[in-house]
XYZ file of C-alpha atoms in Angstrom:
757
model
C 7.487 22.025 12.995
C 8.790 20.235 9.859
C 12.349 21.511 10.302
C 12.356 20.621 13.997
C 10.976 17.145 13.267
C 13.454 16.492 10.457
C 16.384 17.604 12.584
C 15.204 15.333 15.424
C 14.971 12.255 13.209
C 18.194 12.950 11.287
C 20.284 13.818 14.320
C 19.101 10.714 16.170
C 19.768 8.546 13.121
C 23.245 9.957 12.556
C 24.214 9.660 16.192
C 22.974 6.080 16.433
C 24.508 4.884 13.170
C 27.786 6.651 13.686
C 28.358 5.845 17.349
C 31.159 3.466 18.185
C 31.136 3.473 21.985
C 31.164 0.021 23.608
C 29.701 -0.964 26.978
C 30.231 -4.080 29.049
C 26.635 -4.950 29.989
C 25.339 -8.315 28.891
C 22.460 -8.333 26.383
C 20.580 -11.067 24.572
C 22.095 -12.441 21.360
C 20.367 -14.102 18.450
C 21.422 -15.414 15.091
C 20.418 -13.762 11.820
C 16.827 -14.498 10.968
C 16.038 -16.167 14.316
C 12.669 -15.649 15.931
C 12.142 -13.401 18.921
C 11.058 -14.804 22.247
C 7.543 -13.437 21.667
C 7.034 -15.373 18.458
C 4.819 -18.432 18.389
C 4.851 -20.781 15.401
C 1.749 -22.675 14.311
C 2.779 -24.819 11.359
C 3.843 -22.202 8.758
C 1.858 -19.394 10.378
C 3.678 -17.060 12.756
C 1.891 -14.767 15.184
C 4.173 -11.939 16.306
C 3.873 -9.235 18.886
C 3.286 -6.332 16.488
C -0.238 -6.994 15.220
C -1.520 -9.815 17.386
C 0.590 -10.072 20.465
C 0.715 -8.170 23.720
C -2.379 -5.969 24.200
C -3.196 -6.082 20.498
C -6.064 -7.377 18.379
C -6.258 -11.037 19.406
C -9.744 -11.790 18.091
C -8.922 -11.308 14.384
C -7.114 -13.735 12.065
C -3.431 -12.972 11.499
C -1.095 -14.816 9.142
C 2.581 -14.257 8.486
C 4.785 -15.263 5.614
C 8.276 -15.982 6.895
C 11.264 -18.245 6.382
C 11.217 -20.521 3.362
C 7.597 -19.782 2.499
C 8.329 -16.058 2.151
C 11.576 -16.717 0.301
C 9.809 -18.933 -2.230
C 6.813 -16.632 -2.754
C 8.800 -13.441 -3.303
C 7.952 -11.689 -6.533
C 8.410 -8.164 -7.833
C 5.761 -6.485 -5.675
C 3.998 -6.868 -2.356
C 0.665 -7.778 -3.951
C 2.172 -10.589 -6.022
C 4.045 -11.907 -2.985
C 0.930 -12.114 -0.805
C -1.572 -13.230 -3.446
C -2.851 -16.713 -2.699
C -3.051 -16.350 1.069
C -6.610 -16.863 2.341
C -8.573 -13.651 1.880
C -5.778 -11.938 -0.065
C -5.888 -11.184 -3.804
C -3.899 -8.640 -5.791
C -4.400 -5.517 -7.856
C -1.629 -5.882 -10.436
C -0.097 -3.422 -12.868
C 2.566 -5.386 -14.742
C 5.777 -6.478 -13.062
C 6.521 -3.289 -11.140
C 3.425 -2.406 -9.125
C 0.994 -4.654 -7.297
C -1.138 -3.998 -4.232
C -2.700 -6.565 -1.869
C -6.495 -6.819 -1.797
C -7.810 -8.004 1.595
C -11.407 -9.182 1.876
C -12.359 -7.351 -1.292
C -10.607 -4.023 -0.707
C -7.147 -2.559 -1.184
C -5.452 0.720 -0.203
C -6.664 3.161 1.029
C -8.830 0.725 3.026
C -5.921 -1.380 4.251
C -2.832 0.003 5.962
C 0.743 -0.890 5.030
C 3.098 -0.773 8.007
C 6.829 -1.066 8.514
C 7.529 -2.691 11.885
C 4.302 -1.210 13.230
C 4.852 2.279 11.756
C 3.042 3.637 8.719
C 4.701 3.274 5.324
C 4.414 6.411 3.194
C 4.437 6.452 -0.589
C 1.703 7.253 -3.147
C 0.335 3.738 -3.748
C -3.087 4.708 -2.367
C -3.505 7.401 -5.037
C -3.304 5.225 -8.170
C -2.809 1.514 -8.938
C 0.296 2.071 -11.085
C 2.173 3.431 -8.065
C 4.333 0.828 -6.365
C 4.406 0.150 -2.640
C 7.912 1.100 -1.498
C 8.990 -2.229 -0.080
C 11.387 -4.838 -1.400
C 10.318 -8.412 -0.536
C 13.915 -9.625 -0.909
C 14.883 -7.676 2.233
C 11.980 -8.676 4.460
C 12.141 -11.191 7.321
C 8.387 -11.622 7.417
C 5.063 -10.141 6.400
C 2.155 -10.090 8.836
C -1.352 -9.932 7.383
C -4.294 -9.061 9.610
C -7.751 -9.601 8.124
C -10.419 -7.401 9.676
C -10.650 -3.884 11.070
C -7.490 -2.560 12.712
C -8.726 1.038 12.489
C -8.934 1.411 16.266
C -5.175 0.950 16.443
C -3.784 2.207 13.130
C -6.410 4.672 11.888
C -9.295 4.597 9.429
C -7.210 3.383 6.498
C -6.865 0.038 8.310
C -10.620 -0.574 8.372
C -10.291 -3.728 6.269
C -6.941 -4.986 7.491
C -3.256 -4.265 7.882
C -0.032 -5.582 6.359
C 3.060 -5.263 8.526
C 6.490 -5.560 6.893
C 9.073 -7.026 9.258
C 12.738 -6.198 8.616
C 16.109 -6.207 10.374
C 17.439 -2.805 9.319
C 17.475 -1.719 12.979
C 18.871 -4.628 15.048
C 16.794 -5.629 18.059
C 19.327 -8.158 19.356
C 23.054 -8.819 19.165
C 24.209 -11.477 16.677
C 25.740 -14.655 18.035
C 29.544 -14.556 18.027
C 29.404 -10.886 17.016
C 28.481 -11.399 13.361
C 25.712 -12.894 11.237
C 24.381 -12.480 7.753
C 22.831 -13.982 4.701
C 22.576 -13.677 0.935
C 20.283 -14.796 -1.849
C 20.623 -14.924 -5.627
C 17.888 -15.951 -8.052
C 17.190 -16.202 -11.754
C 13.740 -16.344 -13.338
C 13.196 -17.836 -16.766
C 9.840 -16.202 -17.506
C 11.142 -12.638 -17.315
C 14.938 -13.089 -17.228
C 14.888 -11.993 -13.619
C 18.334 -11.560 -12.112
C 18.163 -10.643 -8.439
C 20.592 -10.567 -5.553
C 20.248 -9.492 -1.935
C 22.671 -9.582 0.981
C 22.697 -8.528 4.619
C 25.104 -8.490 7.532
C 24.857 -7.610 11.218
C 27.890 -7.033 13.421
C 28.226 -6.017 17.040
C 30.747 -4.148 19.132
C 29.962 -4.299 22.814
C 26.351 -3.250 23.231
C 26.127 -1.785 19.755
C 24.883 -3.618 16.684
C 25.247 -2.422 13.097
C 23.323 -3.660 10.100
C 23.893 -3.278 6.370
C 21.702 -4.725 3.615
C 21.123 -4.187 -0.063
C 19.591 -5.639 -3.191
C 19.649 -5.386 -6.948
C 16.850 -6.704 -9.122
C 16.285 -6.649 -12.861
C 13.590 -8.317 -14.958
C 12.502 -7.908 -18.548
C 8.955 -8.052 -19.904
C 7.403 -11.189 -18.471
C 6.113 -14.016 -20.621
C 2.381 -14.578 -21.128
C 0.524 -17.422 -22.826
C 0.504 -17.150 -26.611
C -3.277 -16.898 -26.791
C -2.921 -13.384 -25.344
C -1.648 -12.405 -28.783
C 2.051 -12.112 -27.967
C 4.728 -14.051 -26.083
C 5.422 -11.312 -23.557
C 3.602 -8.428 -21.931
C 4.891 -5.153 -23.269
C 6.165 -2.672 -20.669
C 5.994 -5.181 -17.807
C 9.725 -4.859 -17.085
C 11.000 -3.854 -13.669
C 14.382 -2.819 -12.325
C 15.392 -1.698 -8.882
C 18.110 -1.437 -6.285
C 18.348 -0.221 -2.754
C 20.157 -0.435 0.541
C 19.751 0.277 4.211
C 22.281 1.047 6.910
C 21.304 1.013 10.563
C 22.514 0.625 14.080
C 21.205 0.249 17.594
C 22.271 0.393 21.214
C 21.038 -2.612 23.176
C 20.732 -3.047 26.913
C 19.020 -5.816 28.910
C 15.732 -3.888 29.001
C 15.524 -2.816 25.380
C 17.139 -0.920 22.548
C 17.138 2.321 20.586
C 18.267 2.456 16.977
C 18.120 4.289 13.688
C 18.427 3.501 10.005
C 18.584 5.163 6.622
C 17.039 3.404 3.620
C 17.195 4.199 -0.078
C 15.104 2.676 -2.869
C 15.369 3.328 -6.613
C 13.064 1.672 -9.108
C 12.140 1.833 -12.778
C 9.195 -0.121 -14.115
C 6.904 -0.157 -17.130
C 3.204 0.631 -17.320
C 1.390 -1.938 -19.470
C -1.865 -0.707 -20.931
C -0.865 2.942 -20.623
C -2.101 5.184 -23.433
C -1.615 8.913 -23.725
C -4.149 9.202 -26.537
C -6.814 9.943 -23.953
C -4.913 12.928 -22.549
C -7.045 14.989 -24.936
C -10.253 13.917 -23.158
C -12.188 16.719 -21.494
C -15.697 17.347 -20.290
C -18.581 19.568 -21.241
C -20.752 19.336 -18.166
C -21.936 15.735 -17.941
C -20.502 14.834 -21.381
C -17.044 13.374 -21.953
C -15.383 14.366 -25.224
C -12.165 12.699 -26.417
C -11.255 14.809 -29.459
C -9.253 18.013 -29.771
C -10.902 21.310 -30.620
C -10.332 24.941 -29.721
C -8.352 25.170 -26.496
C -8.578 21.406 -25.923
C -5.445 19.920 -27.450
C -3.521 16.685 -27.146
C -0.697 17.626 -24.713
C 1.520 14.906 -26.222
C 0.910 15.307 -29.940
C 3.006 12.267 -30.803
C 2.817 8.544 -31.437
C 1.327 6.364 -28.727
C 3.938 3.650 -29.343
C 6.413 4.955 -26.776
C 7.289 2.991 -23.666
C 5.580 4.373 -20.578
C 7.354 3.939 -17.263
C 7.828 5.258 -13.759
C 11.178 6.294 -12.293
C 10.915 6.124 -8.508
C 13.119 7.289 -5.671
C 12.405 6.979 -1.959
C 14.549 7.976 1.015
C 13.492 7.101 4.550
C 14.971 7.674 7.998
C 13.690 5.571 10.891
C 14.178 5.751 14.629
C 12.851 2.829 16.664
C 12.973 2.093 20.362
C 11.478 -0.529 22.664
C 12.151 -0.498 26.380
C 10.822 -2.488 29.345
C 9.824 -0.725 32.596
C 11.218 2.679 31.663
C 9.268 4.332 34.481
C 7.135 2.920 37.315
C 3.726 1.812 36.146
C 4.791 1.543 32.484
C 5.754 -1.991 31.518
C 6.769 -1.201 27.950
C 7.591 1.904 25.920
C 7.686 1.889 22.130
C 8.767 4.770 19.889
C 8.580 4.956 16.101
C 9.812 8.076 14.269
C 10.225 8.398 10.525
C 10.927 10.894 7.793
C 10.067 9.923 4.200
C 11.081 11.783 1.053
C 9.379 10.114 -1.919
C 9.321 11.168 -5.575
C 8.616 9.585 -8.939
C 8.459 10.738 -12.542
C 5.959 9.326 -15.002
C 7.583 9.086 -18.407
C 6.062 8.545 -21.850
C 8.769 8.248 -24.484
C 10.748 11.517 -24.324
C 8.271 13.253 -22.008
C 8.115 13.490 -18.222
C 4.411 14.270 -18.158
C 3.838 14.262 -14.409
C 5.727 14.066 -11.141
C 4.539 12.840 -7.743
C 6.147 13.747 -4.438
C 5.297 12.873 -0.853
C 7.310 14.219 2.061
C 6.076 12.959 5.412
C 7.117 13.266 9.044
C 5.557 10.707 11.367
C 5.893 9.884 15.029
C 4.222 7.249 17.191
C 4.560 6.690 20.939
C 3.043 3.692 22.730
C 2.999 3.208 26.495
C 1.909 -0.150 27.893
C 0.787 0.205 31.482
C 1.158 -2.317 34.273
C -1.863 -4.456 35.031
C -4.775 -2.578 36.608
C -7.583 -4.737 37.997
C -6.433 -7.453 35.633
C -6.439 -5.182 32.574
C -3.275 -4.698 30.545
C -3.298 -2.080 27.830
C -1.481 0.413 25.673
C -2.062 4.130 25.287
C -0.611 5.792 22.214
C -0.379 9.013 20.305
C 0.574 9.538 16.649
C 1.427 12.721 14.758
C 1.757 12.937 10.973
C 2.659 15.933 8.807
C 2.767 15.433 5.041
C 3.213 17.412 1.825
C 1.882 15.703 -1.314
C 1.890 16.730 -4.969
C 1.015 15.122 -8.290
C -2.683 14.583 -9.068
C -4.469 16.302 -11.981
C -1.233 16.953 -13.917
C -0.529 15.339 -17.310
C 1.253 18.174 -19.126
C 4.361 18.794 -17.049
C 6.403 18.621 -20.253
C 4.533 21.579 -21.731
C 6.212 24.941 -21.192
C 4.233 27.933 -19.994
C 3.000 29.719 -23.138
C 4.965 32.678 -24.475
C 1.853 34.782 -24.220
C -0.257 33.553 -21.395
C -1.621 34.173 -17.957
C -2.543 31.611 -15.351
C -1.200 29.287 -12.704
C 2.192 27.702 -13.268
C 3.917 25.165 -11.066
C 2.837 22.636 -8.484
C 0.087 22.854 -5.908
C 0.705 20.899 -2.709
C -1.785 19.119 -0.484
C -0.710 19.587 3.128
C -1.982 17.021 5.606
C -1.716 17.200 9.379
C -3.084 14.384 11.509
C -3.106 13.782 15.250
C -4.370 10.484 16.599
C -4.728 9.093 20.116
C -5.586 5.486 20.845
C -6.057 3.022 23.655
C -6.389 -0.734 23.682
C -6.980 -2.989 26.669
C -7.000 -6.745 27.193
C -8.107 -8.916 30.082
C -8.569 -12.619 30.639
C -11.534 -14.067 32.473
C -10.582 -17.695 32.793
C -10.678 -19.202 29.312
C -12.042 -16.004 27.747
C -9.757 -13.183 26.542
C -11.331 -9.782 25.972
C -9.803 -6.989 23.893
C -11.061 -3.450 23.463
C -9.603 -0.630 21.363
C -10.547 2.949 20.521
C -8.884 5.625 18.416
C -9.701 9.266 17.695
C -8.075 11.283 14.897
C -8.073 14.939 13.922
C -7.055 15.421 10.279
C -6.851 18.566 8.203
C -5.916 18.905 4.520
C -5.165 22.280 2.943
C -4.132 23.107 -0.616
C -1.337 25.553 -1.440
C -1.786 28.131 -4.193
C 0.576 27.696 -7.151
C 2.459 30.580 -8.686
C 0.333 32.865 -10.860
C 2.118 34.193 -13.944
C 1.370 36.834 -16.535
C 3.743 36.579 -19.457
C 2.912 38.849 -22.398
C 4.805 40.319 -25.322
C 4.893 44.152 -25.498
C 2.377 44.128 -28.344
C -0.069 41.833 -26.538
C 0.463 43.708 -23.270
C -0.625 46.953 -24.985
C -3.670 45.209 -26.426
C -4.631 43.786 -23.009
C -4.182 47.251 -21.445
C -6.725 48.621 -23.869
C -9.160 45.806 -23.009
C -8.770 45.472 -19.222
C -7.955 48.983 -17.961
C -11.517 50.193 -18.610
C -12.803 47.191 -16.606
C -10.247 46.812 -13.812
C -8.180 49.997 -13.839
C -4.409 50.449 -14.142
C -3.696 47.532 -11.780
C -5.681 45.028 -13.831
C -2.906 42.444 -13.589
C -3.067 42.334 -9.786
C -6.871 42.369 -9.839
C -7.072 39.418 -12.240
C -4.449 37.584 -10.209
C -6.407 38.141 -6.984
C -9.670 37.001 -8.613
C -8.061 33.793 -9.878
C -6.502 33.080 -6.500
C -9.879 33.484 -4.806
C -11.449 31.184 -7.400
C -8.673 28.629 -6.787
C -9.343 28.744 -3.038
C -13.052 28.226 -3.644
C -12.391 25.234 -5.901
C -9.866 23.661 -3.511
C -11.404 23.961 -0.052
C -9.682 22.727 3.076
C -10.997 19.452 4.463
C -11.320 18.665 8.162
C -12.298 15.264 9.529
C -12.405 13.720 12.996
C -12.856 9.962 12.547
C -13.533 7.753 15.551
C -13.043 3.992 15.540
C -13.626 1.394 18.241
C -13.650 -2.392 18.503
C -14.571 -5.031 21.060
C -13.522 -8.653 20.793
C -13.597 -11.870 22.770
C -11.707 -15.121 22.317
C -12.892 -18.308 24.030
C -9.935 -20.674 24.408
C -11.867 -23.907 24.787
C -9.221 -26.641 25.143
C -6.723 -28.680 23.126
C -6.015 -25.718 20.831
C -9.658 -24.999 19.998
C -10.766 -21.360 20.113
C -13.688 -19.252 18.939
C -13.250 -15.498 18.553
C -15.793 -12.769 17.839
C -15.367 -9.060 17.383
C -17.489 -6.076 16.539
C -16.061 -2.789 15.281
C -17.137 0.661 14.262
C -14.593 2.216 11.904
C -14.562 5.661 10.315
C -12.401 6.604 7.339
C -11.895 10.071 5.917
C -11.616 10.309 2.100
C -8.118 10.455 0.653
C -6.707 13.192 -1.565
C -7.788 11.646 -4.885
C -11.301 10.965 -3.641
C -11.565 14.596 -2.538
C -9.680 16.611 -5.149
C -9.424 14.619 -8.399
C -10.270 16.720 -11.443
C -8.916 15.510 -14.747
C -7.508 12.564 -16.639
C -5.912 9.598 -14.932
C -4.012 8.018 -17.819
C -3.076 4.941 -15.776
C -6.704 3.875 -15.442
C -8.024 5.422 -18.681
C -10.472 7.596 -16.803
C -11.480 11.208 -16.265
C -12.117 11.559 -12.540
C -13.991 14.165 -10.515
C -13.569 14.226 -6.729
C -16.115 14.909 -4.015
C -15.103 18.559 -3.662
C -15.070 19.154 -7.423
C -18.464 17.817 -8.532
C -20.267 21.130 -9.086
C -17.179 22.519 -10.782
C -17.672 19.816 -13.403
C -21.437 20.190 -13.789
C -24.317 21.923 -12.056
C -26.246 18.667 -12.516
C -23.873 16.746 -10.272
C -24.338 16.469 -6.479
C -23.278 19.398 -4.322
C -19.515 19.734 -3.912
C -18.479 18.715 -0.423
C -15.599 17.627 1.768
C -17.944 16.629 4.569
C -18.080 12.893 3.870
C -17.037 10.195 6.313
C -17.052 6.518 5.441
C -18.554 4.663 8.417
C -18.323 0.872 8.772
C -19.949 -1.422 11.311
C -18.410 -4.883 11.118
C -18.781 -8.302 12.687
C -16.023 -10.930 12.571
C -16.140 -14.570 13.687
C -12.990 -16.680 13.750
C -12.737 -20.410 14.421
C -9.291 -21.806 15.264
C -7.620 -25.076 16.108
C -3.872 -24.808 16.652
C -2.921 -28.224 18.065
C -3.103 -31.768 16.799
C -2.986 -33.372 13.378
C -5.853 -31.195 12.133
C -5.434 -27.425 12.428
C -7.505 -24.621 10.991
C -8.373 -20.961 11.040
C -11.616 -19.877 9.374
C -12.996 -16.361 9.395
C -16.470 -15.068 8.597
C -17.173 -11.358 8.278
C -19.913 -8.866 7.544
C -19.527 -5.137 6.990
C -22.332 -2.602 6.810
C -20.896 0.608 5.323
C -22.548 3.998 5.301
C -21.265 6.529 2.719
C -18.932 4.094 0.977
C -16.881 6.243 -1.414
C -16.580 4.911 -4.943
C -16.277 6.158 -8.527
C -19.649 6.124 -10.323
C -19.643 5.857 -14.119
C -21.111 8.867 -15.926
C -20.130 8.054 -19.507
C -17.610 6.125 -21.618
C -16.037 7.660 -24.734
C -14.151 5.456 -27.240
C -13.376 8.069 -29.893
C -9.601 7.567 -29.605
C -9.943 3.784 -29.919
C -9.176 3.294 -26.206
C -12.281 3.489 -23.989
C -12.118 6.322 -21.459
C -14.469 6.407 -18.461
C -15.951 9.554 -16.951
C -16.034 8.799 -13.210
C -17.575 10.833 -10.406
C -16.690 10.076 -6.785
C -19.862 9.706 -4.732
C -20.926 8.051 -1.481
C -23.465 5.234 -1.206
C -24.310 2.548 1.331
C -22.710 -0.866 0.794
C -22.410 -4.277 2.409
C -19.555 -6.788 2.303
C -20.012 -10.382 3.461
C -17.545 -13.217 3.137
C -15.573 -16.177 4.398
C -11.871 -17.063 4.207
C -9.508 -19.486 5.839
C -7.637 -22.751 5.670
C -7.619 -26.207 7.239
C -4.571 -28.463 7.304
C -4.188 -32.202 7.855
C -1.018 -33.906 9.072
C -0.963 -37.009 6.870
C 2.377 -38.282 8.186
C 5.344 -37.120 10.206
C 6.739 -35.369 7.130
C 3.647 -34.566 5.062
C 0.798 -32.082 5.491
C -2.130 -31.215 3.218
C -3.968 -27.878 3.360
C -7.272 -26.733 1.889
C -7.814 -22.984 1.572
C -10.250 -20.587 0.021
C -12.095 -17.296 0.209
C -15.243 -15.604 -1.018
C -16.629 -12.083 -0.699
C -19.981 -10.670 -1.763
C -20.440 -6.907 -2.153
C -23.703 -5.090 -2.632
C -24.731 -1.448 -2.847
C -27.983 -0.101 -1.480
C -30.070 2.285 -3.586
C -27.655 2.032 -6.532
C -28.481 0.342 -9.811
C -24.931 -0.944 -10.177
C -22.287 -3.186 -8.601
C -19.065 -2.156 -6.961
C -16.043 -2.491 -9.277
C -13.062 -4.836 -8.931
C -14.518 -7.205 -6.324
C -12.473 -10.435 -6.266
C -14.187 -13.681 -7.244
C -14.270 -16.770 -5.071
C -11.242 -19.053 -4.857
C -10.651 -22.628 -3.662
C -7.427 -24.577 -3.555
C -5.164 -27.122 -1.934
C -1.512 -27.504 -1.053
C 0.635 -30.492 -0.111
C 3.892 -29.949 1.774
C 6.521 -32.623 2.297
C 9.909 -32.649 3.979
C 12.528 -35.324 4.470
C 15.756 -34.242 6.118
C 17.334 -31.521 3.987
C 14.655 -31.773 1.260
C 11.490 -29.644 1.343
C 8.859 -29.629 -1.404
C 5.314 -28.476 -1.971
C 2.747 -28.395 -4.725
C -0.206 -25.996 -4.791
C -3.293 -25.858 -6.969
C -6.183 -23.433 -6.780
C -9.090 -22.377 -8.927
C -10.226 -18.771 -9.127
C -13.855 -18.664 -10.194
C -15.335 -16.346 -12.776
C -16.627 -12.957 -11.708
C -19.938 -12.077 -13.355
C -21.127 -9.575 -10.747
C -19.574 -6.541 -12.402
C -19.898 -2.766 -12.415
C -21.448 -1.025 -15.408
C -18.057 -0.170 -16.932
C -16.553 -3.615 -16.314
C -16.726 -6.869 -18.226
C -17.072 -10.378 -16.868
C -13.794 -12.050 -15.945
C -13.281 -15.735 -16.673
C -12.035 -18.099 -14.009
C -8.655 -19.801 -14.203
C -6.547 -22.576 -12.662
C -3.171 -21.998 -11.077
C -0.590 -24.733 -10.412
C 2.616 -23.910 -8.507
C 5.394 -26.080 -7.069
C 8.548 -25.638 -5.004
C 11.518 -27.826 -4.090
C 14.616 -27.037 -2.059
C 17.670 -28.780 -0.681
C 19.533 -27.435 2.352
C 23.191 -28.241 2.989
C 24.207 -28.383 6.654
C 20.558 -28.224 7.628
C 21.309 -28.663 11.335
C 23.888 -25.891 11.418
C 23.499 -22.151 11.922
C 25.566 -21.793 8.758
C 23.629 -23.305 5.884
C 23.243 -23.059 2.127
C 20.047 -23.854 0.276
C 19.269 -24.490 -3.369
C 15.659 -23.967 -4.453
C 13.446 -23.993 -7.495
C 10.006 -22.369 -7.672
C 7.632 -22.896 -10.603
C 4.459 -20.834 -11.015
C 1.558 -21.140 -13.444
C 2.811 -24.506 -14.640
C -0.335 -24.910 -16.772
C 0.566 -21.671 -18.587
C -3.009 -20.416 -18.255
C -4.037 -17.022 -19.555
C -5.307 -15.487 -16.324
C -6.925 -12.087 -15.924
C -7.324 -10.534 -12.479
C -10.703 -8.932 -11.932
C -9.314 -6.703 -9.153
C -6.908 -4.984 -11.589
C -7.644 -1.594 -13.147
C -5.972 -2.848 -16.345
C -7.012 -6.502 -16.274
C -7.349 -6.849 -20.060
C -3.985 -5.176 -20.715
C -2.078 -6.829 -17.853
C -2.709 -10.571 -17.416
C -0.843 -12.590 -14.808
C 2.544 -14.064 -15.599
C 2.644 -17.143 -17.769
C 4.701 -20.206 -16.880
C 7.758 -19.179 -14.904
C 10.557 -21.098 -13.196
C 12.865 -19.433 -10.680
C 16.175 -20.985 -9.595
C 17.867 -19.683 -6.500
C 20.603 -20.052 -3.944
C 20.505 -18.630 -0.441
C 22.903 -18.860 2.439
C 22.819 -17.960 6.106
C 25.752 -17.576 8.460
């Protein structure tokens, strides 16, 4: 199946990119960066057809960063870029890795999409793993707050982030060619970045090429942190994409190849705790006997990740392909991801993720007033990397045991349906999705490597017990034990949602939705067993608990996180006052989290012994914004968010829950000049888990100004300056796994130039 799938994606991509045949039919043309006909703009918020348009989830709040707002907010990672939007915080890990936190939760409880198709990397496995997207190459970023599990699977139970790009053209450029470029320099981290793109057409064929190069040193932090810069917060990366498509009046089909390379530091990383091990329920962080420090060297080395990701995409959208089907959408992808984790001279672990994914959506013609989409998705993945911190250690000269990687193989089939219908001023939307997922674990190579002298000694010991074939017998026993310790996991999550939007009048609307979402545990939650040096923790997964201690709960894979949620959204989209405010409540059964067993500080760096368990939890919150048009060229916006999380029957709080936040922004434009100033206060977080500390609140002041030459022309050049953390506040992010080792950036000023033609 994998070989067939790979050949399908690659052959389609090669044929589409390499084709040079021209046809004479007339197709729609658009300039670079222009909006599609299905895009509606509400002030700076764009609602597009992917997450909230035709037959989608209309009763949930959706925001999109695009245009100048996206260009000005771009930072090294997706989390940093989105942080500050209502309901969105970040889980940061220096300058190279940051993940968005939506309504109190991050991956694997939000889904990251690329033009409506799943993005595959290893960011859901650990917080130091970057999301494989480059903000410099994105046209827009859609953010949906609320459960999208009925459309995109259980990992979208708290929201979805859709990355919008142009690597596969969906329209022909005006006059046969369009493009753009951007260059920027940041003072706080010596950032030097450049990105460029171009789209050209020949007949009905369009070809697209884009690329970027980005380099930044350790970023500056306020002096009261104890130093002027954050060690190992550097980040470097480059990448490109080449794509093409065939366009006809009813749609298009296209393909693209993308490559991303990145190198970034890991602030707060310490390999001293690689010696930590357990004795039942006790954590012990000192070497003795067979428990040795696998590094055995100074902890002053730079720790970093070297990342490589290759992806092939095939995308197609077509109107009225067959009778009764108004729209057909196809998304195929093949991802080959790998990264090395490096500490000084050692590559101590390696992560890989090879995934084949396909998604077909068929939108049927109206039936009794209902319009809807039926879809099917198939995913086949091979993952490797957890529980390994000694890759640099050679197999012993005299030893027997497993050697080499063990792969987690995941196969998932999902079917889904969503329907919408209008009853006068009321729009109804319904969605349901069923998945069948199975994870199996491959058996690594078993080796017996003995010197002649030791082999003779072992013969004398084991032949009386096992006979002449003792080597095969011991091998078979260890393989059976491995199978017992790494059981297969099968889950069949079901998610459904029902929503209604009452479009009152004059832009006023009230929307309500209820959803039942089921999420199967991910690979780390199931199979973790060992040290996670990124988070300074020793972790034990659901299926490994009794392996660690007979006093722990029964080992199991039969856990399903089940969430019942209610969302209310209030909107006003016309007039001088506009707003969108969302309220939500989630009642979660078997919420999977890491419970603290013990903390050991013997090495000088606290190390937490964490056991994954399931408990009932509740999330309640509010987020949104309201804007006021003060004049024809000035608008003020108030925004904020708050989430409260509680666990039932647990004498503890959930970790890394974001504190409340309240802020304001003023935007002004006059001809070619655009400027804004933004201030918000993040409150302290004193509702903390047993292994956390209270996080102080902080103020954040940001400002932007730009000047556009030839503002009324399709060919324009823009100068901009973006200043962040102007107060140079020492700010710690409670949602970060390494908050005390990785504060936010200090004062930073970015100068840039971008052009469009």
